[in-house]
PDB file of C-alpha atoms in Angstrom:
ATOM      1  CA  UNK A 107       6.312  17.958  22.776  1.00 81.00           C
ATOM      2  CA  UNK A 108       6.427  15.550  19.797  1.00 89.00           C
ATOM      3  CA  UNK A 109       9.007  13.755  17.692  1.00 95.00           C
ATOM      4  CA  UNK A 110       9.724  11.690  15.004  1.00 97.00           C
ATOM      5  CA  UNK A 111      12.662  10.265  13.425  1.00 98.00           C
ATOM      6  CA  UNK A 112      13.645   8.168  11.047  1.00 98.00           C
ATOM      7  CA  UNK A 113      17.686   7.336  10.480  1.00 96.00           C
ATOM      8  CA  UNK A 114      17.850   5.834   7.580  1.00 97.00           C
ATOM      9  CA  UNK A 115      18.177   9.187   4.517  1.00 97.00           C
ATOM     10  CA  UNK A 116      18.288   7.157   1.614  1.00 98.00           C
ATOM     11  CA  UNK A 117      18.192   3.067   1.122  1.00 98.00           C
ATOM     12  CA  UNK A 118      19.067   1.206  -1.990  1.00 98.00           C
ATOM     13  CA  UNK A 119      18.007  -2.783  -2.760  1.00 98.00           C
ATOM     14  CA  UNK A 120      17.579  -3.978  -6.134  1.00 97.00           C
ATOM     15  CA  UNK A 121      14.155  -6.126  -7.106  1.00 97.00           C
ATOM     16  CA  UNK A 122      12.520  -8.089  -5.157  1.00 97.00           C
ATOM     17  CA  UNK A 123      15.046  -7.549  -1.601  1.00 98.00           C
ATOM     18  CA  UNK A 124      12.809  -7.068   1.604  1.00 98.00           C
ATOM     19  CA  UNK A 125      12.982  -3.555   3.380  1.00 98.00           C
ATOM     20  CA  UNK A 126      12.267  -2.303   6.082  1.00 98.00           C
ATOM     21  CA  UNK A 127      11.767   1.972   6.860  1.00 98.00           C
ATOM     22  CA  UNK A 128      12.471   2.524  10.380  1.00 98.00           C
ATOM     23  CA  UNK A 129      10.394   4.767  12.667  1.00 98.00           C
ATOM     24  CA  UNK A 130      11.624   6.134  15.968  1.00 98.00           C
ATOM     25  CA  UNK A 131       9.365   8.568  18.322  1.00 97.00           C
ATOM     26  CA  UNK A 132       8.522  10.675  21.121  1.00 96.00           C
ATOM     27  CA  UNK A 133       5.667  11.978  22.841  1.00 93.00           C
ATOM     28  CA  UNK A 134       3.916  13.353  26.124  1.00 91.00           C
ATOM     29  CA  UNK A 135       0.684  12.251  25.347  1.00 89.00           C
ATOM     30  CA  UNK A 136      -0.854   8.696  26.421  1.00 89.00           C
ATOM     31  CA  UNK A 137      -3.393   8.838  22.968  1.00 90.00           C
ATOM     32  CA  UNK A 138      -1.722   9.209  20.253  1.00 93.00           C
ATOM     33  CA  UNK A 139      -2.113   8.020  16.633  1.00 94.00           C
ATOM     34  CA  UNK A 140       1.419   7.399  13.888  1.00 95.00           C
ATOM     35  CA  UNK A 141       1.396   6.513  10.433  1.00 96.00           C
ATOM     36  CA  UNK A 142       3.085   6.382   7.019  1.00 97.00           C
ATOM     37  CA  UNK A 143       2.420   8.524   3.729  1.00 98.00           C
ATOM     38  CA  UNK A 144       4.816   7.483   0.512  1.00 98.00           C
ATOM     39  CA  UNK A 145       5.147  10.625  -1.952  1.00 97.00           C
ATOM     40  CA  UNK A 146       6.200   9.191  -4.954  1.00 94.00           C
ATOM     41  CA  UNK A 147       8.176  11.655  -7.114  1.00 91.00           C
ATOM     42  CA  UNK A 148       4.730  13.030  -9.106  1.00 88.00           C
ATOM     43  CA  UNK A 149       4.664  14.731  -5.136  1.00 89.00           C
ATOM     44  CA  UNK A 150       1.475  13.744  -3.972  1.00 91.00           C
ATOM     45  CA  UNK A 151       1.402  11.662  -0.263  1.00 95.00           C
ATOM     46  CA  UNK A 152      -0.512   8.712  -0.054  1.00 95.00           C
ATOM     47  CA  UNK A 153      -1.816   7.593   3.025  1.00 95.00           C
ATOM     48  CA  UNK A 154      -0.558   4.816   3.981  1.00 95.00           C
ATOM     49  CA  UNK A 155      -1.903   3.384   7.325  1.00 94.00           C
ATOM     50  CA  UNK A 156      -2.511   4.233  10.783  1.00 93.00           C
ATOM     51  CA  UNK A 157      -2.180   3.296  14.392  1.00 93.00           C
ATOM     52  CA  UNK A 158      -2.852   4.075  17.302  1.00 91.00           C
ATOM     53  CA  UNK A 159      -1.413   3.758  20.722  1.00 92.00           C
ATOM     54  CA  UNK A 160      -3.617   1.512  22.619  1.00 90.00           C
ATOM     55  CA  UNK A 161      -3.221  -1.017  19.141  1.00 87.00           C
ATOM     56  CA  UNK A 162      -0.077  -2.995  18.975  1.00 84.00           C
ATOM     57  CA  UNK A 163      -0.473  -5.446  16.681  1.00 84.00           C
ATOM     58  CA  UNK A 164       1.278  -6.220  13.704  1.00 86.00           C
ATOM     59  CA  UNK A 165      -0.304  -5.266   9.935  1.00 87.00           C
ATOM     60  CA  UNK A 166      -0.505  -6.898   6.638  1.00 88.00           C
ATOM     61  CA  UNK A 167      -1.440  -5.218   3.752  1.00 90.00           C
ATOM     62  CA  UNK A 168       0.095  -7.207   0.961  1.00 94.00           C
ATOM     63  CA  UNK A 169       3.146  -6.602   0.282  1.00 95.00           C
ATOM     64  CA  UNK A 170       3.474  -4.004   3.521  1.00 96.00           C
ATOM     65  CA  UNK A 171       3.254  -4.482   6.903  1.00 95.00           C
ATOM     66  CA  UNK A 172       4.130  -2.476  10.074  1.00 95.00           C
ATOM     67  CA  UNK A 173       5.924  -3.717  14.173  1.00 95.00           C
ATOM     68  CA  UNK A 174       4.355  -1.060  16.784  1.00 95.00           C
ATOM     69  CA  UNK A 175       6.253  -1.341  19.710  1.00 94.00           C
ATOM     70  CA  UNK A 176       5.442   1.118  22.477  1.00 93.00           C
ATOM     71  CA  UNK A 177       7.806  -0.218  24.869  1.00 93.00           C
ATOM     72  CA  UNK A 178      10.357   1.216  22.149  1.00 95.00           C
ATOM     73  CA  UNK A 179       8.673   3.777  20.657  1.00 96.00           C
ATOM     74  CA  UNK A 180       9.034   2.652  17.330  1.00 96.00           C
ATOM     75  CA  UNK A 181       6.356   2.182  14.550  1.00 96.00           C
ATOM     76  CA  UNK A 182       8.196  -0.061  11.331  1.00 97.00           C
ATOM     77  CA  UNK A 183       7.713  -0.443   7.923  1.00 97.00           C
ATOM     78  CA  UNK A 184       8.841  -3.381   5.655  1.00 97.00           C
ATOM     79  CA  UNK A 185       8.008  -4.445   2.220  1.00 97.00           C
ATOM     80  CA  UNK A 186       8.360  -7.094   1.007  1.00 97.00           C
ATOM     81  CA  UNK A 187       9.527  -8.237  -2.085  1.00 97.00           C
ATOM     82  CA  UNK A 188      10.293  -4.342  -3.212  1.00 97.00           C
ATOM     83  CA  UNK A 189       9.387  -3.342  -6.982  1.00 97.00           C
ATOM     84  CA  UNK A 190      10.285  -0.594  -8.835  1.00 97.00           C
ATOM     85  CA  UNK A 191       7.000   0.937  -7.755  1.00 96.00           C
ATOM     86  CA  UNK A 192       7.893   1.328  -4.260  1.00 97.00           C
ATOM     87  CA  UNK A 193      10.724   3.824  -4.500  1.00 97.00           C
ATOM     88  CA  UNK A 194       9.213   6.622  -3.539  1.00 98.00           C
ATOM     89  CA  UNK A 195       9.904   9.301   0.214  1.00 98.00           C
ATOM     90  CA  UNK A 196       8.400   7.225   2.996  1.00 98.00           C
ATOM     91  CA  UNK A 197       7.701   9.798   5.380  1.00 98.00           C
ATOM     92  CA  UNK A 198       6.160   8.559   8.834  1.00 98.00           C
ATOM     93  CA  UNK A 199       4.136  10.912  11.213  1.00 97.00           C
ATOM     94  CA  UNK A 200       2.729  11.661  14.154  1.00 96.00           C
ATOM     95  CA  UNK A 201      -0.399  12.866  15.256  1.00 92.00           C
ATOM     96  CA  UNK A 202      -2.127  13.934  19.532  1.00 82.00           C
ATOM     97  CA  UNK A 203      -6.196  13.976  19.775  1.00 76.00           C
ATOM     98  CA  UNK A 204      -6.123  17.860  20.519  1.00 77.00           C
ATOM     99  CA  UNK A 205      -4.716  19.270  17.803  1.00 75.00           C
ATOM    100  CA  UNK A 206      -4.126  16.850  15.245  1.00 78.00           C
ATOM    101  CA  UNK A 207      -1.399  18.406  13.400  1.00 86.00           C
ATOM    102  CA  UNK A 208       0.703  15.914  11.793  1.00 92.00           C
ATOM    103  CA  UNK A 209       4.212  16.145  13.576  1.00 93.00           C
ATOM    104  CA  UNK A 210       6.753  14.615  10.617  1.00 96.00           C
ATOM    105  CA  UNK A 211       8.980  13.027  10.538  1.00 98.00           C
ATOM    106  CA  UNK A 212      12.087  13.807   7.447  1.00 98.00           C
ATOM    107  CA  UNK A 213      11.663  10.460   5.455  1.00 98.00           C
ATOM    108  CA  UNK A 214      13.120   8.059   4.137  1.00 98.00           C
ATOM    109  CA  UNK A 215      14.482   7.501   0.172  1.00 98.00           C
ATOM    110  CA  UNK A 216      13.385   4.184  -1.199  1.00 98.00           C
ATOM    111  CA  UNK A 217      15.098   3.410  -4.893  1.00 98.00           C
ATOM    112  CA  UNK A 218      14.994  -0.532  -5.684  1.00 97.00           C
ATOM    113  CA  UNK A 219      16.737  -0.811  -8.358  1.00 97.00           C
ATOM    114  CA  UNK A 220      15.335  -3.340 -11.188  1.00 95.00           C
TER     115      UNK A 220
ATOM    116  CA  UNK B 278     -13.013   9.206  -3.730  1.00 56.00           C
ATOM    117  CA  UNK B 279     -10.504   9.973  -1.655  1.00 62.00           C
ATOM    118  CA  UNK B 280      -9.568  12.543  -4.000  1.00 90.00           C
ATOM    119  CA  UNK B 281      -8.651  16.071  -2.882  1.00 96.00           C
ATOM    120  CA  UNK B 282      -7.712  18.340  -5.662  1.00 96.00           C
ATOM    121  CA  UNK B 283      -4.678  21.996  -6.116  1.00 97.00           C
ATOM    122  CA  UNK B 284      -5.274  23.810  -8.208  1.00 97.00           C
ATOM    123  CA  UNK B 285      -2.654  25.208  -9.668  1.00 97.00           C
ATOM    124  CA  UNK B 286      -0.721  22.232 -10.870  1.00 96.00           C
ATOM    125  CA  UNK B 287       2.344  25.193 -11.156  1.00 97.00           C
ATOM    126  CA  UNK B 288       2.459  28.758 -10.613  1.00 97.00           C
ATOM    127  CA  UNK B 289       5.325  31.460 -11.280  1.00 96.00           C
ATOM    128  CA  UNK B 290       4.996  34.670  -9.437  1.00 94.00           C
ATOM    129  CA  UNK B 291       6.680  38.426  -8.994  1.00 91.00           C
ATOM    130  CA  UNK B 292       7.085  40.173  -5.365  1.00 90.00           C
ATOM    131  CA  UNK B 293       4.704  41.995  -5.619  1.00 89.00           C
ATOM    132  CA  UNK B 294       1.766  39.648  -7.524  1.00 90.00           C
ATOM    133  CA  UNK B 295      -1.556  38.818  -5.451  1.00 95.00           C
ATOM    134  CA  UNK B 296      -2.098  34.866  -6.569  1.00 96.00           C
ATOM    135  CA  UNK B 297      -4.320  31.755  -4.694  1.00 97.00           C
ATOM    136  CA  UNK B 298      -4.678  28.538  -4.924  1.00 98.00           C
ATOM    137  CA  UNK B 299      -7.279  26.309  -4.147  1.00 98.00           C
ATOM    138  CA  UNK B 300      -8.116  23.560  -3.259  1.00 98.00           C
ATOM    139  CA  UNK B 301     -11.311  20.916  -2.829  1.00 98.00           C
ATOM    140  CA  UNK B 302     -12.540  17.583  -1.529  1.00 97.00           C
ATOM    141  CA  UNK B 303     -15.872  16.501  -1.697  1.00 90.00           C
ATOM    142  CA  UNK B 304     -15.776  13.705   1.327  1.00 94.00           C
ATOM    143  CA  UNK B 305     -17.702  15.403   3.750  1.00 93.00           C
ATOM    144  CA  UNK B 306     -14.570  15.955   5.507  1.00 94.00           C
ATOM    145  CA  UNK B 307     -14.647  19.103   7.742  1.00 94.00           C
ATOM    146  CA  UNK B 308     -10.952  19.740   8.302  1.00 94.00           C
ATOM    147  CA  UNK B 309      -8.830  21.268   5.860  1.00 96.00           C
ATOM    148  CA  UNK B 310      -4.904  21.893   6.007  1.00 96.00           C
ATOM    149  CA  UNK B 311      -2.367  23.900   4.739  1.00 97.00           C
ATOM    150  CA  UNK B 312       1.321  22.726   4.345  1.00 97.00           C
ATOM    151  CA  UNK B 313       4.749  24.037   2.788  1.00 97.00           C
ATOM    152  CA  UNK B 314       6.352  21.629   1.727  1.00 97.00           C
ATOM    153  CA  UNK B 315      10.980  22.188   0.506  1.00 97.00           C
ATOM    154  CA  UNK B 316      13.094  19.821  -0.977  1.00 94.00           C
ATOM    155  CA  UNK B 317      14.531  17.036  -0.058  1.00 93.00           C
ATOM    156  CA  UNK B 318      11.785  18.038   4.013  1.00 96.00           C
ATOM    157  CA  UNK B 319       9.255  16.868   5.337  1.00 97.00           C
ATOM    158  CA  UNK B 320       5.502  18.782   4.982  1.00 96.00           C
ATOM    159  CA  UNK B 321       5.317  21.286   7.325  1.00 95.00           C
ATOM    160  CA  UNK B 322       1.610  22.764   8.633  1.00 95.00           C
ATOM    161  CA  UNK B 323       1.161  26.109   8.047  1.00 97.00           C
ATOM    162  CA  UNK B 324      -2.913  26.370   9.029  1.00 96.00           C
ATOM    163  CA  UNK B 325      -5.824  24.008  10.110  1.00 95.00           C
ATOM    164  CA  UNK B 326      -9.640  25.228   9.808  1.00 96.00           C
ATOM    165  CA  UNK B 327     -12.285  22.462  11.545  1.00 93.00           C
ATOM    166  CA  UNK B 328     -15.662  23.599  11.048  1.00 94.00           C
ATOM    167  CA  UNK B 329     -14.486  26.442   8.493  1.00 95.00           C
ATOM    168  CA  UNK B 330     -13.047  28.334  11.161  1.00 96.00           C
ATOM    169  CA  UNK B 331      -9.435  28.527  11.713  1.00 96.00           C
ATOM    170  CA  UNK B 332      -7.674  26.542  14.493  1.00 93.00           C
ATOM    171  CA  UNK B 333      -4.156  26.079  14.041  1.00 92.00           C
ATOM    172  CA  UNK B 334      -2.223  28.669  12.817  1.00 93.00           C
ATOM    173  CA  UNK B 335       1.828  28.198  12.588  1.00 92.00           C
ATOM    174  CA  UNK B 336       2.930  31.221  13.371  1.00 92.00           C
ATOM    175  CA  UNK B 337       2.837  31.948   9.150  1.00 96.00           C
ATOM    176  CA  UNK B 338       4.097  35.188   7.621  1.00 96.00           C
ATOM    177  CA  UNK B 339       0.502  37.364   6.993  1.00 95.00           C
ATOM    178  CA  UNK B 340       1.290  37.492   3.554  1.00 96.00           C
ATOM    179  CA  UNK B 341      -0.113  34.205   2.771  1.00 98.00           C
ATOM    180  CA  UNK B 342      -3.629  34.413   4.011  1.00 97.00           C
ATOM    181  CA  UNK B 343      -6.364  31.408   4.823  1.00 98.00           C
ATOM    182  CA  UNK B 344      -9.251  31.333   3.920  1.00 97.00           C
ATOM    183  CA  UNK B 345     -12.513  28.490   4.119  1.00 97.00           C
ATOM    184  CA  UNK B 346     -15.397  30.070   2.016  1.00 95.00           C
ATOM    185  CA  UNK B 347     -17.432  26.258   2.539  1.00 94.00           C
ATOM    186  CA  UNK B 348     -16.605  23.147   3.560  1.00 91.00           C
ATOM    187  CA  UNK B 349     -15.238  22.052   0.332  1.00 96.00           C
ATOM    188  CA  UNK B 350     -13.109  24.410  -0.465  1.00 97.00           C
ATOM    189  CA  UNK B 351      -9.812  25.946   0.714  1.00 98.00           C
ATOM    190  CA  UNK B 352      -7.846  28.685  -0.404  1.00 98.00           C
ATOM    191  CA  UNK B 353      -4.112  30.558   0.118  1.00 98.00           C
ATOM    192  CA  UNK B 354      -4.165  34.455  -0.803  1.00 98.00           C
ATOM    193  CA  UNK B 355      -0.828  34.877  -1.462  1.00 97.00           C
ATOM    194  CA  UNK B 356       0.653  38.814  -1.997  1.00 95.00           C
ATOM    195  CA  UNK B 357       4.282  39.790  -1.419  1.00 93.00           C
ATOM    196  CA  UNK B 358       6.076  36.789  -1.477  1.00 95.00           C
ATOM    197  CA  UNK B 359      10.022  36.700  -0.913  1.00 95.00           C
ATOM    198  CA  UNK B 360      12.349  34.349  -3.173  1.00 96.00           C
ATOM    199  CA  UNK B 361      12.407  31.917   0.014  1.00 96.00           C
ATOM    200  CA  UNK B 362       8.060  31.405   0.582  1.00 97.00           C
ATOM    201  CA  UNK B 363       9.074  28.862  -3.626  1.00 97.00           C
ATOM    202  CA  UNK B 364       8.137  26.263  -2.334  1.00 97.00           C
ATOM    203  CA  UNK B 365       4.812  22.800  -3.175  1.00 97.00           C
ATOM    204  CA  UNK B 366       1.771  23.614  -1.111  1.00 98.00           C
ATOM    205  CA  UNK B 367      -0.046  21.152  -0.225  1.00 97.00           C
ATOM    206  CA  UNK B 368      -4.016  20.765   0.635  1.00 97.00           C
ATOM    207  CA  UNK B 369      -5.136  17.963   2.392  1.00 96.00           C
ATOM    208  CA  UNK B 370      -8.523  17.085   4.159  1.00 96.00           C
ATOM    209  CA  UNK B 371      -9.083  14.387   7.392  1.00 94.00           C
ATOM    210  CA  UNK B 372     -13.213  13.641   9.076  1.00 92.00           C
ATOM    211  CA  UNK B 373     -12.935  14.954  12.570  1.00 89.00           C
ATOM    212  CA  UNK B 374     -13.822  12.995  15.378  1.00 81.00           C
ATOM    213  CA  UNK B 375     -13.773  13.701  19.181  1.00 78.00           C
ATOM    214  CA  UNK B 376     -10.875  12.378  21.061  1.00 75.00           C
ATOM    215  CA  UNK B 377      -9.538   9.996  17.352  1.00 79.00           C
ATOM    216  CA  UNK B 378      -7.542  11.628  14.715  1.00 83.00           C
ATOM    217  CA  UNK B 379      -8.498  10.055  11.525  1.00 89.00           C
ATOM    218  CA  UNK B 380      -6.049  10.138   8.138  1.00 92.00           C
ATOM    219  CA  UNK B 381      -5.436  12.849   6.179  1.00 94.00           C
ATOM    220  CA  UNK B 382      -6.008  12.732   2.831  1.00 95.00           C
ATOM    221  CA  UNK B 383      -3.172  15.299   0.980  1.00 96.00           C
ATOM    222  CA  UNK B 384      -3.998  16.749  -3.174  1.00 96.00           C
ATOM    223  CA  UNK B 385      -1.377  16.563  -5.569  1.00 94.00           C
ATOM    224  CA  UNK B 386      -0.115  19.947  -4.168  1.00 96.00           C
ATOM    225  CA  UNK B 387       0.985  23.587  -6.144  1.00 97.00           C
ATOM    226  CA  UNK B 388       4.234  24.261  -6.883  1.00 97.00           C
ATOM    227  CA  UNK B 389       4.835  27.592  -6.722  1.00 97.00           C
ATOM    228  CA  UNK B 390       7.761  29.647  -7.601  1.00 97.00           C
ATOM    229  CA  UNK B 391       8.314  33.282  -6.868  1.00 96.00           C
ATOM    230  CA  UNK B 392      11.117  34.935  -8.121  1.00 93.00           C
TER     231      UNK B 392
END
């Protein structure tokens, strides 16, 4: 069975601080995919990144960066110089290549104070 | 265009009503999904359609009935719901590829209240 753990329920930072959201996953599959989604107060889930199990390269996109480490089954997400617009719930998710269904973590609520 | 649209945005229905939620995408995606999300919880998968055929039903009660009339449309028919079915219902779509999992794009959701 697949499982995603986001141990941080809520994080509060002040604008311009860096913040890292943790994600730990469990799967018996050798090929799998990891995702991050953002859910602002409006409710719509916004896709941020997809990473497959064979690609451990870290990725940077503007203020966002992701660190994938298979050895520790982690896929952490860092926001550099956070902004108030980053306030949202962030979900880490896992999928295999068979069912293609997303298994979500419980989410981390990020509050960025001005 | 990575837009998935859902109607209505809000729906209030009684336990004896019949209503339908609609979802549409024009990205050429051949997989479509229904998720249910309760407050402060992650989305939970309900149904998956692949090439317009139901491929996954996560043991959802029969009072929820999905339908995929064509590759762009996905409906969720609701009948005799319970107050505990009140939630945000999210539709999503994705490409399909052999041995590959693509990201899912989500609509804004329908906030359903059952009275």
